[in-house]
Amino acid sequence: MTIYYDDRSVQVTSTVIRVDDRSYPLAEISMVWHRRGSRSWRVLAGRGALGAALAGPLVAAVLGVGLAIWLDRSPTVTIAIVGASVLIGLAVGPVADLLFEFLDRSYARGSRQRELWVRWQGRHVLLLRSGDALRFGQIYRAVQRAVEQAPPPTAARTAARPARGRERRN
């Protein structure tokens, strides 16, 4: 038995697909497809907030330098304001690394719900619904590989076999 995918709730092997507590033998699956839902505005807004958070320290640094020049105070006060602004700007490095990691994870998860459907015993069955694009892609590809490697469904095998006594011999 070959295992194509295995996690806490989904297992795809060369003989069966298990999703949570349900099992679907590959011999009874005749078709696999997927559907995409609409975009999640919540996810897109979160990405926008991450982008704004990335720009925040830089904007604060530029505003601090502008404020120091606009106030026209003594050189000591101006240097202190500019120095504090530069330090705030330098905070972008470590903060940006963390925020870019969150942004990267956001794109790996995707902004849509995805559904994995199969035709099992002649019925359309929703196997899985997920908002995690990376995990969904891994599961979908595993199901495709398993179905491609599995022998054809039993009904198709008997229909493809010629009836006895009607075989033509030359």
PDB file of C-alpha atoms in Angstrom:
ATOM      1  CA  MET A   1       0.000   0.000   0.000  1.00  0.00           C
ATOM      2  CA  THR A   2       1.312   3.434  -0.993  1.00  0.00           C
ATOM      3  CA  ILE A   3       0.570   6.475   1.160  1.00  0.00           C
ATOM      4  CA  TYR A   4       0.214   9.622  -0.940  1.00  0.00           C
ATOM      5  CA  TYR A   5      -0.817  12.015   1.847  1.00  0.00           C
ATOM      6  CA  ASP A   6      -1.313  11.677   5.595  1.00  0.00           C
ATOM      7  CA  ASP A   7      -2.184  14.231   8.280  1.00  0.00           C
ATOM      8  CA  ARG A   8      -4.407  14.357  11.346  1.00  0.00           C
ATOM      9  CA  SER A   9      -7.690  14.373   9.404  1.00  0.00           C
ATOM     10  CA  VAL A  10      -6.945  13.206   5.826  1.00  0.00           C
ATOM     11  CA  GLN A  11      -5.208  10.089   4.571  1.00  0.00           C
ATOM     12  CA  VAL A  12      -4.842   9.210   0.887  1.00  0.00           C
ATOM     13  CA  THR A  13      -3.481   5.759   0.082  1.00  0.00           C
ATOM     14  CA  SER A  14      -3.409   3.523  -2.961  1.00  0.00           C
ATOM     15  CA  THR A  15      -6.601   1.798  -1.771  1.00  0.00           C
ATOM     16  CA  VAL A  16      -8.711   4.305   0.166  1.00  0.00           C
ATOM     17  CA  ILE A  17      -9.280   7.981   0.924  1.00  0.00           C
ATOM     18  CA  ARG A  18     -10.067   8.715   4.577  1.00  0.00           C
ATOM     19  CA  VAL A  19     -11.432  12.119   5.595  1.00  0.00           C
ATOM     20  CA  ASP A  20     -12.115  12.450   9.316  1.00  0.00           C
ATOM     21  CA  ASP A  21     -14.125   9.288  10.115  1.00  0.00           C
ATOM     22  CA  ARG A  22     -15.338   8.530   6.574  1.00  0.00           C
ATOM     23  CA  SER A  23     -13.636   6.147   4.135  1.00  0.00           C
ATOM     24  CA  TYR A  24     -13.968   6.039   0.345  1.00  0.00           C
ATOM     25  CA  PRO A  25     -12.403   3.045  -1.450  1.00  0.00           C
ATOM     26  CA  LEU A  26     -10.618   4.131  -4.629  1.00  0.00           C
ATOM     27  CA  ALA A  27     -12.287   1.316  -6.559  1.00  0.00           C
ATOM     28  CA  GLU A  28     -15.604   3.152  -6.063  1.00  0.00           C
ATOM     29  CA  ILE A  29     -14.372   6.603  -7.139  1.00  0.00           C
ATOM     30  CA  SER A  30     -14.795   7.470 -10.802  1.00  0.00           C
ATOM     31  CA  MET A  31     -14.087  11.220 -10.992  1.00  0.00           C
ATOM     32  CA  VAL A  32     -12.255  13.954  -9.029  1.00  0.00           C
ATOM     33  CA  TRP A  33     -12.645  17.740  -9.343  1.00  0.00           C
ATOM     34  CA  HIS A  34     -12.355  20.912  -7.295  1.00  0.00           C
ATOM     35  CA  ARG A  35     -14.187  24.220  -6.890  1.00  0.00           C
ATOM     36  CA  ARG A  36     -13.025  27.617  -5.664  1.00  0.00           C
ATOM     37  CA  GLY A  37     -15.156  29.880  -3.538  1.00  0.00           C
ATOM     38  CA  SER A  38     -15.235  33.660  -3.559  1.00  0.00           C
ATOM     39  CA  ARG A  39     -12.404  35.752  -2.138  1.00  0.00           C
ATOM     40  CA  SER A  40     -12.349  36.439   1.576  1.00  0.00           C
ATOM     41  CA  TRP A  41     -12.252  40.184   2.168  1.00  0.00           C
ATOM     42  CA  ARG A  42     -11.105  39.527   5.723  1.00  0.00           C
ATOM     43  CA  VAL A  43      -7.906  37.884   4.455  1.00  0.00           C
ATOM     44  CA  LEU A  44      -7.287  40.682   1.959  1.00  0.00           C
ATOM     45  CA  ALA A  45      -7.816  43.325   4.659  1.00  0.00           C
ATOM     46  CA  GLY A  46      -5.352  41.471   6.882  1.00  0.00           C
ATOM     47  CA  ARG A  47      -2.749  41.576   4.119  1.00  0.00           C
ATOM     48  CA  GLY A  48      -3.345  45.313   3.740  1.00  0.00           C
ATOM     49  CA  ALA A  49      -2.883  45.788   7.476  1.00  0.00           C
ATOM     50  CA  LEU A  50       0.413  43.883   7.334  1.00  0.00           C
ATOM     51  CA  GLY A  51       1.573  46.134   4.492  1.00  0.00           C
ATOM     52  CA  ALA A  52       0.635  49.240   6.470  1.00  0.00           C
ATOM     53  CA  ALA A  53       2.457  47.882   9.520  1.00  0.00           C
ATOM     54  CA  LEU A  54       5.564  47.419   7.367  1.00  0.00           C
ATOM     55  CA  ALA A  55       5.455  51.063   6.298  1.00  0.00           C
ATOM     56  CA  GLY A  56       4.672  52.383   9.797  1.00  0.00           C
ATOM     57  CA  PRO A  57       8.226  52.725  11.212  1.00  0.00           C
ATOM     58  CA  LEU A  58       9.504  54.279   7.975  1.00  0.00           C
ATOM     59  CA  VAL A  59       6.690  56.813   7.921  1.00  0.00           C
ATOM     60  CA  ALA A  60       7.344  57.620  11.596  1.00  0.00           C
ATOM     61  CA  ALA A  61      11.037  58.197  10.858  1.00  0.00           C
ATOM     62  CA  VAL A  62      10.315  60.501   7.918  1.00  0.00           C
ATOM     63  CA  LEU A  63       7.719  62.431   9.938  1.00  0.00           C
ATOM     64  CA  GLY A  64      10.199  62.782  12.829  1.00  0.00           C
ATOM     65  CA  VAL A  65      12.871  64.251  10.568  1.00  0.00           C
ATOM     66  CA  GLY A  66      10.293  66.584   9.021  1.00  0.00           C
ATOM     67  CA  LEU A  67       9.095  67.602  12.489  1.00  0.00           C
ATOM     68  CA  ALA A  68      12.672  68.319  13.622  1.00  0.00           C
ATOM     69  CA  ILE A  69      13.247  70.579  10.631  1.00  0.00           C
ATOM     70  CA  TRP A  70       9.844  72.269  10.965  1.00  0.00           C
ATOM     71  CA  LEU A  71      10.242  73.016  14.696  1.00  0.00           C
ATOM     72  CA  ASP A  72      13.506  74.879  14.055  1.00  0.00           C
ATOM     73  CA  ARG A  73      14.809  74.297  17.602  1.00  0.00           C
ATOM     74  CA  SER A  74      18.346  74.257  18.863  1.00  0.00           C
ATOM     75  CA  PRO A  75      20.804  71.905  17.147  1.00  0.00           C
ATOM     76  CA  THR A  76      20.785  69.605  20.202  1.00  0.00           C
ATOM     77  CA  VAL A  77      16.981  69.159  20.127  1.00  0.00           C
ATOM     78  CA  THR A  78      16.990  68.762  16.330  1.00  0.00           C
ATOM     79  CA  ILE A  79      19.721  66.090  16.506  1.00  0.00           C
ATOM     80  CA  ALA A  80      17.833  64.283  19.301  1.00  0.00           C
ATOM     81  CA  ILE A  81      14.591  64.239  17.266  1.00  0.00           C
ATOM     82  CA  VAL A  82      16.396  63.119  14.092  1.00  0.00           C
ATOM     83  CA  GLY A  83      18.303  60.451  16.080  1.00  0.00           C
ATOM     84  CA  ALA A  84      15.078  59.088  17.605  1.00  0.00           C
ATOM     85  CA  SER A  85      13.465  59.079  14.169  1.00  0.00           C
ATOM     86  CA  VAL A  86      16.386  57.154  12.677  1.00  0.00           C
ATOM     87  CA  LEU A  87      16.196  54.595  15.501  1.00  0.00           C
ATOM     88  CA  ILE A  88      12.494  54.144  14.821  1.00  0.00           C
ATOM     89  CA  GLY A  89      13.320  53.697  11.120  1.00  0.00           C
ATOM     90  CA  LEU A  90      15.953  51.076  11.977  1.00  0.00           C
ATOM     91  CA  ALA A  91      13.273  49.114  13.830  1.00  0.00           C
ATOM     92  CA  VAL A  92      11.904  48.241  10.392  1.00  0.00           C
ATOM     93  CA  GLY A  93      14.494  45.451   9.961  1.00  0.00           C
ATOM     94  CA  PRO A  94      13.459  43.014  12.695  1.00  0.00           C
ATOM     95  CA  VAL A  95       9.798  43.992  12.475  1.00  0.00           C
ATOM     96  CA  ALA A  96       9.797  43.612   8.678  1.00  0.00           C
ATOM     97  CA  ASP A  97      11.192  40.083   8.924  1.00  0.00           C
ATOM     98  CA  LEU A  98       8.370  39.041  11.232  1.00  0.00           C
ATOM     99  CA  LEU A  99       5.699  40.800   9.157  1.00  0.00           C
ATOM    100  CA  PHE A 100       7.002  39.357   5.872  1.00  0.00           C
ATOM    101  CA  GLU A 101       6.753  35.886   7.420  1.00  0.00           C
ATOM    102  CA  PHE A 102       3.091  36.517   8.300  1.00  0.00           C
ATOM    103  CA  LEU A 103       2.468  37.906   4.803  1.00  0.00           C
ATOM    104  CA  ASP A 104       4.108  34.859   3.200  1.00  0.00           C
ATOM    105  CA  ARG A 105       1.955  32.510   5.287  1.00  0.00           C
ATOM    106  CA  SER A 106      -1.126  34.481   4.261  1.00  0.00           C
ATOM    107  CA  TYR A 107      -0.385  33.893   0.578  1.00  0.00           C
ATOM    108  CA  ALA A 108       0.394  30.199   1.185  1.00  0.00           C
ATOM    109  CA  ARG A 109      -3.007  29.766   2.858  1.00  0.00           C
ATOM    110  CA  GLY A 110      -4.786  31.676   0.108  1.00  0.00           C
ATOM    111  CA  SER A 111      -7.820  33.920   0.216  1.00  0.00           C
ATOM    112  CA  ARG A 112     -10.501  31.480  -0.965  1.00  0.00           C
ATOM    113  CA  GLN A 113     -12.284  28.408   0.304  1.00  0.00           C
ATOM    114  CA  ARG A 114     -11.568  25.367  -1.859  1.00  0.00           C
ATOM    115  CA  GLU A 115     -13.655  22.206  -2.170  1.00  0.00           C
ATOM    116  CA  LEU A 116     -12.573  18.722  -3.254  1.00  0.00           C
ATOM    117  CA  TRP A 117     -15.360  16.679  -4.870  1.00  0.00           C
ATOM    118  CA  VAL A 118     -15.486  13.074  -6.098  1.00  0.00           C
ATOM    119  CA  ARG A 119     -18.026  10.867  -7.801  1.00  0.00           C
ATOM    120  CA  TRP A 120     -18.364   7.974  -5.370  1.00  0.00           C
ATOM    121  CA  GLN A 121     -20.781   5.137  -6.088  1.00  0.00           C
ATOM    122  CA  GLY A 122     -22.420   7.345  -8.722  1.00  0.00           C
ATOM    123  CA  ARG A 123     -23.056  10.251  -6.309  1.00  0.00           C
ATOM    124  CA  HIS A 124     -21.260  13.576  -6.039  1.00  0.00           C
ATOM    125  CA  VAL A 125     -19.612  13.784  -2.617  1.00  0.00           C
ATOM    126  CA  LEU A 126     -17.803  16.725  -1.034  1.00  0.00           C
ATOM    127  CA  LEU A 127     -14.654  15.214   0.468  1.00  0.00           C
ATOM    128  CA  LEU A 128     -12.999  18.315   1.840  1.00  0.00           C
ATOM    129  CA  ARG A 129     -13.464  22.080   2.218  1.00  0.00           C
ATOM    130  CA  SER A 130     -10.411  24.099   3.198  1.00  0.00           C
ATOM    131  CA  GLY A 131      -9.199  27.684   3.267  1.00  0.00           C
ATOM    132  CA  ASP A 132      -5.555  26.568   3.362  1.00  0.00           C
ATOM    133  CA  ALA A 133      -4.457  26.634  -0.286  1.00  0.00           C
ATOM    134  CA  LEU A 134      -1.141  24.857   0.309  1.00  0.00           C
ATOM    135  CA  ARG A 135      -2.669  21.936   2.214  1.00  0.00           C
ATOM    136  CA  PHE A 136      -5.585  21.709  -0.218  1.00  0.00           C
ATOM    137  CA  GLY A 137      -3.192  21.530  -3.178  1.00  0.00           C
ATOM    138  CA  GLN A 138      -1.205  18.736  -1.544  1.00  0.00           C
ATOM    139  CA  ILE A 139      -4.340  16.723  -0.805  1.00  0.00           C
ATOM    140  CA  TYR A 140      -5.852  17.317  -4.253  1.00  0.00           C
ATOM    141  CA  ARG A 141      -2.666  16.202  -6.003  1.00  0.00           C
ATOM    142  CA  ALA A 142      -2.420  13.134  -3.753  1.00  0.00           C
ATOM    143  CA  VAL A 143      -6.015  12.158  -4.609  1.00  0.00           C
ATOM    144  CA  GLN A 144      -5.291  12.659  -8.323  1.00  0.00           C
ATOM    145  CA  ARG A 145      -2.187  10.449  -8.147  1.00  0.00           C
ATOM    146  CA  ALA A 146      -4.030   7.768  -6.183  1.00  0.00           C
ATOM    147  CA  VAL A 147      -6.952   7.708  -8.648  1.00  0.00           C
ATOM    148  CA  GLU A 148      -4.582   7.657 -11.649  1.00  0.00           C
ATOM    149  CA  GLN A 149      -2.653   4.692 -10.212  1.00  0.00           C
ATOM    150  CA  ALA A 150      -5.745   2.754  -9.079  1.00  0.00           C
ATOM    151  CA  PRO A 151      -7.330   0.154 -11.336  1.00  0.00           C
ATOM    152  CA  PRO A 152     -10.495   1.372 -13.055  1.00  0.00           C
ATOM    153  CA  PRO A 153     -13.788   1.065 -11.141  1.00  0.00           C
ATOM    154  CA  THR A 154     -15.360  -2.397 -11.229  1.00  0.00           C
ATOM    155  CA  ALA A 155     -18.349  -1.256 -13.327  1.00  0.00           C
ATOM    156  CA  ALA A 156     -16.033   0.126 -15.985  1.00  0.00           C
ATOM    157  CA  ARG A 157     -13.977  -3.079 -16.000  1.00  0.00           C
ATOM    158  CA  THR A 158     -17.003  -5.300 -16.597  1.00  0.00           C
ATOM    159  CA  ALA A 159     -18.393  -2.973 -19.272  1.00  0.00           C
ATOM    160  CA  ALA A 160     -15.070  -2.976 -21.110  1.00  0.00           C
ATOM    161  CA  ARG A 161     -14.819  -6.766 -21.082  1.00  0.00           C
ATOM    162  CA  PRO A 162     -16.420  -8.473 -24.141  1.00  0.00           C
ATOM    163  CA  ALA A 163     -19.242 -10.909 -23.498  1.00  0.00           C
ATOM    164  CA  ARG A 164     -18.318 -14.588 -23.655  1.00  0.00           C
ATOM    165  CA  GLY A 165     -19.321 -16.424 -26.786  1.00  0.00           C
ATOM    166  CA  ARG A 166     -19.395 -13.211 -28.803  1.00  0.00           C
ATOM    167  CA  GLU A 167     -15.654 -12.842 -29.101  1.00  0.00           C
ATOM    168  CA  ARG A 168     -14.505 -12.643 -32.663  1.00  0.00           C
ATOM    169  CA  ARG A 169     -11.534 -14.769 -33.599  1.00  0.00           C
ATOM    170  CA  ASN A 170      -9.567 -14.455 -36.784  1.00  0.00           C
TER     171      ASN A 170
END
